[in-house]
Amino acid sequence: MDSSHTRREATRRKLFEAAVTLIAEQGFSSTTVDEIAERAGVAKGTVYYNFASKNVLFEELLRHGVEMLAASLQNAADEVAERGGSRVDALDGMIHAGLYFISQYPALTQLYVAELWRTNRTWNSTLMMVRERAVSVVADVIRDAVAGGELSEEIDIPLTASALFGMVLVAALDWQSFQPDRSLDDVHAALSRLLQGRVSGHQGTGGAGAEAGSGRS
């Protein structure tokens, strides 16, 4: 990768971080390109050089953020599979990965959740598409778990995937906003017990998280 490409990627990352923080703080309409440039420490023209408009910047911001989250979930599932863990273990690993990602990017997550419920934005179709990308990562693991007999064939796979994905988003935002003193492991353990008792139907003392952590085969 040449140095000019590396510099551009670094600039775009600064703009992403500045934009998501400002928009989460004061809303999209109230955030100006001047403010984004100032927060990122770049010239206003640099914003338009990288993004044709504020709308394009925001659309790319959402796409980039959810793609990062989807990749994080997929990597977590792959790591559990490499250790010989079950598909339920993989789901548990994805919950942990989702919580960690959101703890690192809380403003991005707040923005994403807020925009999900708006229907008058030009980027709505893009948002739905990237949401489907993230949920499909979860759905694929659930589908494999059903095929392998770990989960009931009666499970509604798309809805269950959406429910798990939404559970992590909302629980993480609740944790960050109202229970910040709780550790990530503590929050994960609570959601792990919910996964173990309400989805898999198995009641274990250690929960799915303990099994995933032990790398059982």
Coordinates of C-alpha atoms in Angstrom, one line a residue:
M1 CA 0.0 0.0 0.0
D2 CA 1.5 3.3 -1.1
S3 CA 2.0 6.3 1.3
S4 CA -0.7 8.5 -0.4
H5 CA -3.3 5.7 0.0
T6 CA -2.3 5.3 3.6
R7 CA -2.6 9.0 4.3
R8 CA -6.0 9.1 2.6
E9 CA -7.3 6.2 4.7
A10 CA -6.0 7.9 7.8
T11 CA -7.8 11.2 6.8
R12 CA -11.1 9.3 6.1
R13 CA -10.8 7.6 9.5
K14 CA -10.4 11.0 11.2
L15 CA -13.4 12.3 9.3
F16 CA -15.5 9.2 10.3
E17 CA -14.6 9.6 13.9
A18 CA -15.3 13.3 14.0
A19 CA -18.6 13.0 12.1
V20 CA -20.0 10.2 14.2
T21 CA -19.2 11.9 17.4
L22 CA -20.7 15.3 16.4
I23 CA -23.8 13.8 14.8
A24 CA -24.4 11.6 17.9
E25 CA -24.0 14.7 20.1
Q26 CA -26.2 17.2 18.2
G27 CA -28.0 15.4 15.4
F28 CA -27.3 15.2 11.6
S29 CA -29.1 18.4 10.6
S30 CA -27.3 20.5 13.2
T31 CA -23.9 19.2 12.3
T32 CA -22.0 21.2 9.7
V33 CA -19.2 20.3 7.4
D34 CA -17.1 23.1 9.0
E35 CA -17.6 21.4 12.4
I36 CA -16.6 18.0 11.1
A37 CA -13.5 19.4 9.5
E38 CA -12.6 21.3 12.6
R39 CA -13.1 18.3 14.9
A40 CA -11.0 16.1 12.5
G41 CA -8.3 18.7 12.2
V42 CA -8.5 19.0 8.5
A43 CA -9.4 21.7 5.9
K44 CA -13.1 21.9 4.9
G45 CA -12.0 21.2 1.3
T46 CA -10.6 17.9 2.5
V47 CA -14.0 16.7 3.5
Y48 CA -15.4 17.4 0.1
Y49 CA -12.4 15.8 -1.5
N50 CA -13.1 12.6 0.3
F51 CA -16.9 12.8 0.3
A52 CA -19.1 14.5 -2.3
S53 CA -21.5 15.8 0.4
K54 CA -22.4 15.6 4.1
N55 CA -25.1 13.0 3.1
V56 CA -22.5 10.9 1.3
L57 CA -20.2 11.1 4.3
F58 CA -23.0 10.0 6.7
E59 CA -24.1 7.1 4.4
E60 CA -20.5 5.9 4.2
L61 CA -20.1 6.3 7.9
L62 CA -23.1 4.0 8.6
R63 CA -21.9 1.5 5.9
H64 CA -18.4 1.4 7.3
G65 CA -19.4 1.1 10.9
V66 CA -21.9 -1.8 10.4
E67 CA -19.4 -3.6 8.1
M68 CA -16.8 -3.4 10.9
L69 CA -19.4 -4.8 13.3
A70 CA -20.4 -7.6 11.0
A71 CA -16.7 -8.5 10.4
S72 CA -16.2 -8.5 14.2
L73 CA -19.1 -10.9 14.7
Q74 CA -17.9 -13.2 11.9
N75 CA -14.4 -13.3 13.3
A76 CA -15.7 -14.3 16.7
A77 CA -17.8 -17.1 15.2
D78 CA -14.8 -18.3 13.2
E79 CA -12.5 -18.3 16.2
V80 CA -15.0 -20.5 18.2
A81 CA -15.3 -22.9 15.3
E82 CA -11.5 -23.2 15.1
R83 CA -11.4 -24.2 18.7
G84 CA -14.0 -26.9 18.1
G85 CA -16.8 -25.1 19.9
S86 CA -20.5 -25.6 19.2
R87 CA -22.7 -23.2 17.2
V88 CA -24.3 -22.0 20.4
D89 CA -20.8 -21.3 21.7
A90 CA -20.2 -19.3 18.5
L91 CA -23.4 -17.3 19.1
D92 CA -22.1 -16.6 22.6
G93 CA -18.8 -15.5 21.2
M94 CA -20.6 -13.1 18.9
I95 CA -22.4 -11.6 21.8
H96 CA -19.1 -10.9 23.5
A97 CA -17.7 -9.5 20.3
G98 CA -20.7 -7.3 19.8
L99 CA -20.5 -5.9 23.3
Y100 CA -16.8 -5.2 22.9
F101 CA -17.3 -3.4 19.6
I102 CA -20.1 -1.2 20.9
S103 CA -18.1 -0.4 24.0
Q104 CA -15.4 0.9 21.6
Y105 CA -17.8 2.8 19.3
P106 CA -20.8 3.8 21.5
A107 CA -21.6 7.0 19.5
L108 CA -21.7 5.0 16.2
T109 CA -24.1 2.5 17.8
Q110 CA -26.3 5.2 19.1
L111 CA -26.4 6.8 15.7
Y112 CA -27.2 3.5 14.0
V113 CA -30.0 2.6 16.3
A114 CA -31.5 6.1 16.0
E115 CA -31.4 6.1 12.2
L116 CA -33.0 2.6 12.0
W117 CA -36.3 4.1 12.9
R118 CA -36.3 7.0 10.5
T119 CA -38.0 6.5 7.1
N120 CA -37.3 9.9 5.4
R121 CA -33.6 9.7 4.9
T122 CA -31.9 9.3 1.5
W123 CA -29.7 6.6 3.0
N124 CA -32.5 4.4 4.3
S125 CA -32.0 1.7 1.7
T126 CA -28.3 1.6 2.4
L127 CA -29.0 1.3 6.1
M128 CA -31.4 -1.6 5.6
M129 CA -28.8 -3.3 3.4
V130 CA -26.0 -3.1 5.9
R131 CA -28.3 -4.1 8.7
E132 CA -29.2 -7.2 6.7
R133 CA -25.4 -7.9 6.3
A134 CA -24.9 -7.9 10.0
V135 CA -28.0 -9.9 10.9
S136 CA -27.2 -12.5 8.2
V137 CA -23.9 -13.3 9.9
V138 CA -25.9 -14.3 13.0
A139 CA -28.6 -16.0 11.0
D140 CA -26.0 -18.2 9.3
V141 CA -24.7 -19.5 12.6
I142 CA -28.3 -20.2 13.8
R143 CA -29.0 -22.0 10.6
D144 CA -26.0 -24.2 11.0
A145 CA -27.0 -24.8 14.7
V146 CA -30.5 -26.0 13.6
A147 CA -29.0 -28.2 10.8
G148 CA -26.7 -29.7 13.4
G149 CA -29.4 -30.4 15.9
E150 CA -28.2 -27.9 18.5
L151 CA -31.3 -25.8 18.2
S152 CA -34.9 -26.6 17.5
E153 CA -36.1 -26.8 13.9
E154 CA -39.1 -24.7 15.1
I155 CA -36.9 -21.7 15.5
D156 CA -37.7 -18.8 13.2
I157 CA -34.2 -18.2 12.0
P158 CA -34.5 -14.6 10.5
L159 CA -36.5 -13.3 13.5
T160 CA -34.2 -15.0 16.1
A161 CA -31.2 -13.6 14.4
S162 CA -32.7 -10.1 14.4
A163 CA -33.7 -10.6 18.1
L164 CA -30.2 -11.6 19.1
F165 CA -28.6 -8.7 17.2
G166 CA -31.1 -6.2 18.6
M167 CA -30.6 -7.6 22.1
V168 CA -26.9 -7.0 22.0
L169 CA -27.4 -3.4 20.6
V170 CA -30.0 -2.4 23.1
A171 CA -28.3 -4.1 26.1
A172 CA -25.0 -2.6 25.2
L173 CA -26.4 0.9 24.9
D174 CA -28.3 0.5 28.2
W175 CA -25.0 -0.7 29.8
Q176 CA -23.0 2.2 28.4
S177 CA -25.6 4.8 29.3
F178 CA -27.1 3.6 32.6
Q179 CA -24.8 0.9 34.1
P180 CA -21.3 2.0 33.1
D181 CA -19.8 0.6 36.3
R182 CA -20.5 -2.9 35.2
S183 CA -17.7 -4.7 33.4
L184 CA -18.0 -6.1 29.9
D185 CA -17.6 -9.7 31.3
D186 CA -20.4 -9.1 33.7
V187 CA -22.8 -7.9 31.0
H188 CA -21.7 -10.7 28.7
A189 CA -22.4 -13.2 31.4
A190 CA -26.0 -12.0 31.9
L191 CA -26.7 -12.1 28.1
S192 CA -24.9 -15.5 27.9
R193 CA -27.3 -16.9 30.5
L194 CA -30.2 -15.5 28.5
L195 CA -28.9 -17.2 25.3
Q196 CA -28.4 -20.5 27.1
G197 CA -31.8 -20.6 28.8
R198 CA -34.0 -19.0 26.2
V199 CA -32.5 -20.0 22.9
S200 CA -30.7 -23.2 23.2
G201 CA -33.0 -24.6 25.9
H202 CA -30.1 -26.1 27.9
Q203 CA -29.7 -25.0 31.5
G204 CA -26.1 -25.3 32.5
T205 CA -24.3 -23.8 35.5
G206 CA -21.5 -22.4 33.5
G207 CA -23.6 -21.0 30.6
A208 CA -22.6 -20.8 27.0
G209 CA -19.9 -18.3 27.8
A210 CA -18.1 -20.8 30.0
E211 CA -18.3 -23.5 27.4
A212 CA -17.1 -21.1 24.7
G213 CA -14.3 -19.9 26.9
S214 CA -13.1 -23.4 27.6
G215 CA -13.0 -24.3 23.9
R216 CA -14.9 -27.6 24.5
S217 CA -15.0 -30.0 21.6

